Amino acid sequence: MSLEQEKIVILDFGSQYTQLIARRVRESKVYSEIHPFNISFEKLAGLNPRGIILSGGPSNVYDEAAPIIEKRVFEMGIPILGICYGMQLTCHLLEGKVEPHNKREYGKADLVIDNNDDLFKGFSSGEAIQVWMSHGDRAAELPSGFEAVAHSDNCPYAAVRNAAKGIYGVQFHPEVVHTPRGVQILENFIFNICGCSPTWTMKSFIQQSIEEIRARVGDRKVICGCSGGVDSTVAAVLIDKAIGKQLTSIFVDNGVLRKNEFVSVSTMLKDAFHINLVAVDASQRFLKLLDGVEDPEKKRKIIGNEFINVFDEEAGKLGTIDFLAQGTLYPDVIESVSFKGPSATIKSHHNVGGLPEKMNLELLEPFRELFKDEVREIGKELGIPDEFIHRQPFPGPGLAIRILGPVNPVDLELLRESDAIIIEEFKANDLYYKVWQSFAVLLPVKTVGVMGDERTYEKVIALRCVESRDGMTADWVNVPYDILGKISNRIINEVKGVNRVVYDISSKPPSTIEWE
Ligand code: XMP
């Protein structure tokens, strides 16, 4: 994003909620960026933020290794809001006193508003609101010039300010849903105190991004690996809007895609969006290499390497290429750099890892600063159908890691057909878009059954269906029995070679979402 964009900078002290703060600010239509706490003072000043939020974090300010910032950050004349550890650090650096409290406060608490001038504008003085606390230490003495603007039973300085300097602190977490009016508090900070206006929209992002891509690419050429997933597809459509035929997208059928996937995604990109797409059916090459392979890590490696080979060959036919476009998202970028600092390496996209170096390409990543929800919104703005934008995640190594045993064409077909039935039934019953993932796994065992007068000895399909926010943790879904029954009936009747369906009732952790 260009420097003229009004922005709030969030300095990360290692809180699990840092990304949430950024998302809340953006949901209020103000652009926000996360930076490691140890960003240099000059770089921070160069970002020209309208306001700075200091995140929470697991440290204690008086520890020797505590993450701290330079004191002159507080002298920049830029409004600052410290959250939890961020507030304690503010007190500590400005010569107040922070001390361990004998009672750790964790969970919901009642916050009583004492002053509704600025941070609590729109609240009533004396009003009690629910907030989420999670701290051991707390401010015991405020720095000079500071006063309390809210308190709780356990915490006399639950929200503080130095209004003259525009420095604020809250001991609770306004960014989490357990602080129901937290958004209002954050908006008071970003709009009333920092003076931002709500202009950050995906429409404005698209326009700006198109200009930036044009300026950067000039008359050079770009290739994009389309996986059929949301991020790479939206990236391809956006970049196509910017540079048209200078972009070539490559979509490889690796033989382990879902039923009809290759044709339906290629058709959509070519016919509806007129993307310059090379659709390569390399399924036989992949299947030959995968034949009989049992070890999931081996399957992943084979698929990843062969993808690079196919991609490299296809790109070789296009003449000189300068850029590789990827749908890298903000969480991939900040996960690795934010708290560990600028020296940490950035995670590369698993499907094309190693490609940029091998082919000597510059990366073009228009969504490096965006969250998944924002990419979905862009897709919607660009006219990509809803059912595509909200499709469930699908792993790069595809059906290969859902066959718990050696990959072979017969089992792949069993799995692909069973999976298609599950998708169909979940869609028909209005469940597909409500869950994180719902899919079939083929177990490497045979069980006995009876069909007519015959005993059968056939395969087992496990149905996996989970809800999750980000795939890091997940709960199995309470799918109604009649839907489970219908799916089981259909798979056993329609997929020859399967005589039993079971439902996976394990959560993550300790289980994982995929079985391999
Ligand atoms: P697990 O099984 O680790 O899955 O609980 C978490 C999320 O990651 C997806 N997943 C993968 N995606 N390549 C991918 O692109 C993989 O090898 C892979 N393994 C798991 C999984 O589908 C879930 O959404």
GROMACS .gro file of N, CA and C in nm, residues 15 36 80 83 91 97 128 133 151 153 162 181-182 282 319 346 352 358 361 366 378 394 400 424 429 456 484 501 513:
model
   87
   15SER      N    1   0.112  -1.115   2.127
   15SER     CA    2  -0.021  -1.157   2.172
   15SER      C    3  -0.086  -1.251   2.071
   36PRO      N    4   0.667  -0.584   1.387
   36PRO     CA    5   0.728  -0.635   1.509
   36PRO      C    6   0.759  -0.518   1.603
   80ILE      N    7  -0.150   0.697   2.082
   80ILE     CA    8  -0.109   0.560   2.112
   80ILE      C    9  -0.213   0.495   2.202
   83ILE      N   10  -0.266  -0.195   2.476
   83ILE     CA   11  -0.363  -0.296   2.519
   83ILE      C   12  -0.291  -0.398   2.607
   91CYS      N   13   0.305   0.235   3.092
   91CYS     CA   14   0.323   0.280   3.231
   91CYS      C   15   0.468   0.266   3.274
   97LYS      N   16   0.435   0.263   3.771
   97LYS     CA   17   0.481   0.139   3.834
   97LYS      C   18   0.388   0.023   3.797
  128ALA      N   19  -2.166   0.015   3.364
  128ALA     CA   20  -2.078  -0.103   3.371
  128ALA      C   21  -2.093  -0.184   3.243
  133MET      N   22  -1.070  -0.983   3.037
  133MET     CA   23  -0.940  -0.958   3.099
  133MET      C   24  -0.854  -1.083   3.087
  151HIS      N   25  -1.257   0.161   3.570
  151HIS     CA   26  -1.199   0.069   3.668
  151HIS      C   27  -1.283  -0.059   3.674
  153ASP      N   28  -1.345  -0.414   3.961
  153ASP     CA   29  -1.326  -0.452   4.101
  153ASP      C   30  -1.182  -0.482   4.132
  162ASN      N   31  -0.354   0.989   2.904
  162ASN     CA   32  -0.292   1.120   2.917
  162ASN      C   33  -0.347   1.195   2.796
  181ARG      N   34  -1.870  -0.453   2.343
  181ARG     CA   35  -1.868  -0.317   2.286
  181ARG      C   36  -1.725  -0.270   2.258
  182GLY      N   37  -1.637  -0.369   2.243
  182GLY     CA   38  -1.496  -0.338   2.218
  182GLY      C   39  -1.474  -0.260   2.089
  282ALA      N   40  -0.193  -3.315  -1.651
  282ALA     CA   41  -0.071  -3.392  -1.626
  282ALA      C   42  -0.102  -3.508  -1.534
  319GLY      N   43   0.834  -1.798  -2.339
  319GLY     CA   44   0.936  -1.695  -2.360
  319GLY      C   45   0.978  -1.638  -2.225
  346ILE      N   46   1.020  -1.546   0.568
  346ILE     CA   47   0.878  -1.551   0.536
  346ILE      C   48   0.846  -1.686   0.473
  352VAL      N   49   0.408  -2.391  -0.453
  352VAL     CA   50   0.507  -2.349  -0.550
  352VAL      C   51   0.640  -2.319  -0.482
  358LYS      N   52   1.422  -2.115  -0.853
  358LYS     CA   53   1.458  -2.199  -0.966
  358LYS      C   54   1.444  -2.123  -1.098
  361LEU      N   55   1.252  -1.564  -1.068
  361LEU     CA   56   1.137  -1.475  -1.090
  361LEU      C   57   1.118  -1.381  -0.971
  366PRO      N   58  -0.033  -0.972  -0.468
  366PRO     CA   59  -0.123  -0.859  -0.440
  366PRO      C   60  -0.197  -0.868  -0.306
  378ILE      N   61  -1.297  -0.915  -0.226
  378ILE     CA   62  -1.245  -0.871  -0.356
  378ILE      C   63  -1.300  -0.961  -0.466
  394PHE      N   64  -0.909  -2.697   0.036
  394PHE     CA   65  -0.875  -2.831  -0.013
  394PHE      C   66  -0.723  -2.839  -0.017
  400ALA      N   67  -0.475  -3.751  -0.262
  400ALA     CA   68  -0.367  -3.847  -0.231
  400ALA      C   69  -0.351  -3.865  -0.081
  424GLU      N   70  -2.230  -3.303  -0.250
  424GLU     CA   71  -2.366  -3.285  -0.302
  424GLU      C   72  -2.467  -3.280  -0.187
  429ASN      N   73  -2.835  -2.992   0.171
  429ASN     CA   74  -2.891  -2.974   0.305
  429ASN      C   75  -2.843  -2.844   0.371
  456THR      N   76  -1.994  -5.959   0.132
  456THR     CA   77  -1.899  -5.873   0.059
  456THR      C   78  -1.778  -5.849   0.148
  484LEU      N   79  -2.656  -3.791   0.783
  484LEU     CA   80  -2.551  -3.895   0.788
  484LEU      C   81  -2.604  -4.022   0.721
  501VAL      N   82  -1.967  -4.706   0.599
  501VAL     CA   83  -1.932  -4.565   0.616
  501VAL      C   84  -1.932  -4.536   0.766
  513ILE      N   85  -0.722  -3.249   1.132
  513ILE     CA   86  -0.838  -3.248   1.042
  513ILE      C   87  -0.822  -3.360   0.938
   0.00000   0.00000   0.00000
